[in-house]
Amino acid sequence: MIMAPRKRNRHALGFLCCFGGSDLPEINLKDNNPLQFLEFTVPIPPAEELNARFSELVDELDLTDKNREAMFALPPEKKWQIYCSKKKEQEDPNKLATSWPDYYIDRINSMAAMQTLYAFDEEEMEMRNKIVEDLKTALRTQPMRFVTRFIELDGLTCLLNFLKSMDYDTSESRIHTSVIGCIKALMNNSQGRAHVLAHPESINIISQSLRTENIKTKIAVLEILGAVCLVPGGHKKVLQAMLHYQVYAAERTRFQSLLNELDRSMGRYRDEVNFKTAIMSFINAVLNAGTGEENLEFRLHLRYEFLMLGIQPVIDKLRGHENATLDRHLDFFEMVRNEDDLELAKRFDVVHIDTKSASQMFEMIKKRLKHTDAYPYLLSVLQHCLQMPYKRNGGNFQQWQLLDRILQQIVLQDERGDDPDIAPLENFNVKNIIKMLVNENEVKQWRDQAEKFRKEHTELMSRLEKKERECDIKTQEKDEMMKTLNKMKDKLQKEALELRQTRDQMTDLVAQLNEFSHGGNISFPSPLQLPPGGPFALSSDVPSSETLPPPPPPLPFSSSPPPAPPPPPGGPPPPPGAPPFFNMGMPPVSTTTFSSSGMSLKKKSVPQPSHPLKSFNWAKLSEEKINGTIWHEIDDLRAFKMLDLEDFEKMFSAYQRHQKEMGSTEDLYLSSRKVKELSVIDGRRAQNCVILLSKLKLSNEEIRQAILKMDEEEDLAKDMLEQLLKFVPEKSDIDLLEEHKHEIDRMARADRFLYEMSRIDHYQQRLQALFFKKKFQERLAEAKPKVEAILLASKELTRSKHLKQLLEVVLAFGNYMNKGQRGNAYGFKVSSLNKIADTKSSIDKNITLLHYLIMIFEKNYIDILDIQSELQHLPEAAKVNLAELEKEVNNIKTGLKAVEAELDYQKRRVREAGDRFVPVMSDFITVASFSFSELEDLLSDARDKYAKALKHFGESDGRMQPDEFFGIFDTFLQSFTEAKQDLENMRKKKEEEERRARMEAMLKEQREKERRQKKAKGSSISEEGGGEFDDLVSALRSGEVFDKDLSKLKRNRKRSGNQSLETSRERAVTKLNY
């Protein structure tokens, strides 16, 4: 018979087992009916057609090469029987429920949820175990699409969650063993095995099952872990899982529980031998797979862990079982150990190294390093080891553990800095550290140079950011100005056109008037004889405007002359050109004053302090108000005789004195060297001012220049300007600072700052104008979208066709439901829309009138369901408070007027050098006024459209605010969306319930069939057979996987006698095609 070419299809899993022997097995159906009892309903086709059909069937199975050959070697009759039975199963309309992974996943999830709530009896436990066993069988025998569907539905996570949530009774039952068997069956398939290994926690969770007392479960877990060691990429996952199990089982060291189980006697020979064979096969796989195939250091490292746990005496004890399979694993462990010891000894040119003898190992190291550059470092290591903390009870062993782990990393890490074992130290790269030690001086130089470059880079980046910020602001201002100029140009052209039309109309009117009055003495000049200003020319006594510069374009707020600038705090502003405190040089006023009644008040002779004192900010009564009050009878001069003025001067001196008593001569000398700081400002205010100045990181002169130049270089951020406005010098501060201006060098930092700022003319107004300029675009950008939202939402509501249809349907249902005075309505208030959801169905309380409306729309008005696409700006408009918006617009308007007033004042005064207020703010006012006029026009348009929207929906009273009006529609649309989602969820829930009902019915039908059918006696498909993973587990269990290595070791031992073995070892561990 011609063998069909092999075609592996990873999307189907066969139902046939793998053939263990050379004889061809009898092929049986999975319903336990032998194939030889089937009758052929269709004749056998010719050989070529039969082979072609059978080849297609085998391609759907995930079989090994050996099993494929056995399948094609079957006689034609059996091939046809297998083909017909498989096709009959696939074409069966009443497909069994258990052929769906959904059923098993739902049942296992429910088992996991109920196991912590109920205690099950033996019969119920048996039923639960049968479900898991059926899943294990299905994973081995069902087609590949079953496994694919199981993976897609996250069946592995379902099994792992069951393992994590088991109670004690379940963990000790057969169900635990069956769940591990399901994972093993899933790994027996190439796609399932890849899925298990790709899961980040699967191997860790499987290892947790070693905690159980169930021997069969432990054996199954160890077989899985041992086989995973032989899979590419699986060895390190197993080491990580054992480290995870160390924490999970509270082990002192890794592998401790395994060694305890290996040494423990259970009294049942067969179970004990099988369990200890599984442990030894796992240990050999861990030692000799993965990196252990070629890396001597790694094998010595891992084996030393087992030797420290006392594995050698346990191996000698296990020899007493006299079991051939167990002895094979013990022999392999010892022979590989002896070979590695010989190879290590060969490196030191000796026959054997006693690793239990500290003195011998030290002598070996000393001999090897005696005359090398490394010997001083060996002595240094030993000297530092002598200084390590030591306690007799071993309380400080962690330091030695750290040293041990560092040495492990030095030995095990490869060139890339990777550790084949799970690295006990994070971010510890031996190669990088050695490079740093070799180039330590160069690294230091590079580090210093890098630090220098970093500082230069930081400085350059800071300067670059500053320049970029200036450039962006200038570009933005330029763009805004160009945009404004273009708009102004269009506006002037429009106005020029209107002016020409007006002149033409005036010409016609003058001509008509002349015609009407041709008989009288009244005559009108023609438009051509009018002065340039039009018919309303200026009188002759008005100065000519030819000598004046052309007027600027009209501003929105230039209809009336600007108000006078606000006076500075505490008094009227000084005249232009005069110093801020022009009255400071005047002679003092006589202290003799006269009351309004003509009676003179007693002249006061107040003692003068020896040095300046802090001020007392009181509100002083004028002399005219003293007569007839209590103050007329009070004489404060009497009080001066009783007061200790020297003590008072110490307590309230304007100088800040240190609290420390100057005792020693050195203290007196130092105190004489210190400069006393003069502070007349309130302490808390001065402290906050100093904090602000420290954040600014600018000198007083730099701040002054920035304010004069209107911060063209962007040194003052908006938030800093806002804080500076809180520290504007008050009138009382200015008066006190002027009194001590001759002591400016001794002023505290805050006092000096306030004094220097007070020298700037109109400092507060300048600061406010600068802050307004910086915040203008931001405030405009915040207000404009709100205005646009009201405008657009009003348009959308009045133009929406879908909303009109919706209201029409609601009106129809409302009139149909309501009778009497509430019925026969021609319309309803929009607030009624949100009451639709309050009307519930009398059949189903979960269904409201809104749900019903949506169902009607889905049938007859499908377009209404997309109503939100026509009302996109409603959510934004519902958030706008019109009163607050108008208040903000008025605030911007007021700010613009204040800036215009300050600009007018600055134009009239003589400016000092470097003062850029007039040119900067003139450009700003030109652009800002036009931008603000656009915002006002937009707001006016929005008001009109909103009023029309109110009228459009019958809300004619006009008292409803936009946030309330648009909020009604926005709330309704949200309820509309939620109701649509509710209906969708109801449909999905109903479909899920119908699907579950069908599955339960099919399951019930299947069980009825099983009870009616007579099960024939015959070998069914072996649940433990089939698949590459099972072959690997069997080979690992029997020790065949190590046969080639073991025979090679024996040959080498026999050939070399007591000589050392060769350093290179060829490995032939059986692997998977992963």
PDB file of C-alpha atoms in Angstrom, residues 211 244-253 256-257:
ATOM      1  CA  ARG A 211       1.299  20.328  49.086  1.00  0.00           C
ATOM      2  CA  HIS A 244       7.443  29.911  44.220  1.00  0.00           C
ATOM      3  CA  TYR A 245       6.601  26.670  46.030  1.00  0.00           C
ATOM      4  CA  GLN A 246       9.306  27.447  48.627  1.00  0.00           C
ATOM      5  CA  VAL A 247       7.383  30.583  49.588  1.00  0.00           C
ATOM      6  CA  TYR A 248       3.983  28.894  49.259  1.00  0.00           C
ATOM      7  CA  ALA A 249       4.928  25.924  51.482  1.00  0.00           C
ATOM      8  CA  ALA A 250       7.096  28.027  53.863  1.00  0.00           C
ATOM      9  CA  GLU A 251      10.203  25.956  53.112  1.00  0.00           C
ATOM     10  CA  ARG A 252      13.530  26.994  54.596  1.00  0.00           C
ATOM     11  CA  THR A 253      15.316  26.213  51.317  1.00  0.00           C
ATOM     12  CA  GLN A 256      13.326  20.818  51.065  1.00  0.00           C
ATOM     13  CA  SER A 257       9.886  19.174  50.891  1.00  0.00           C
TER      14      SER A 257
END
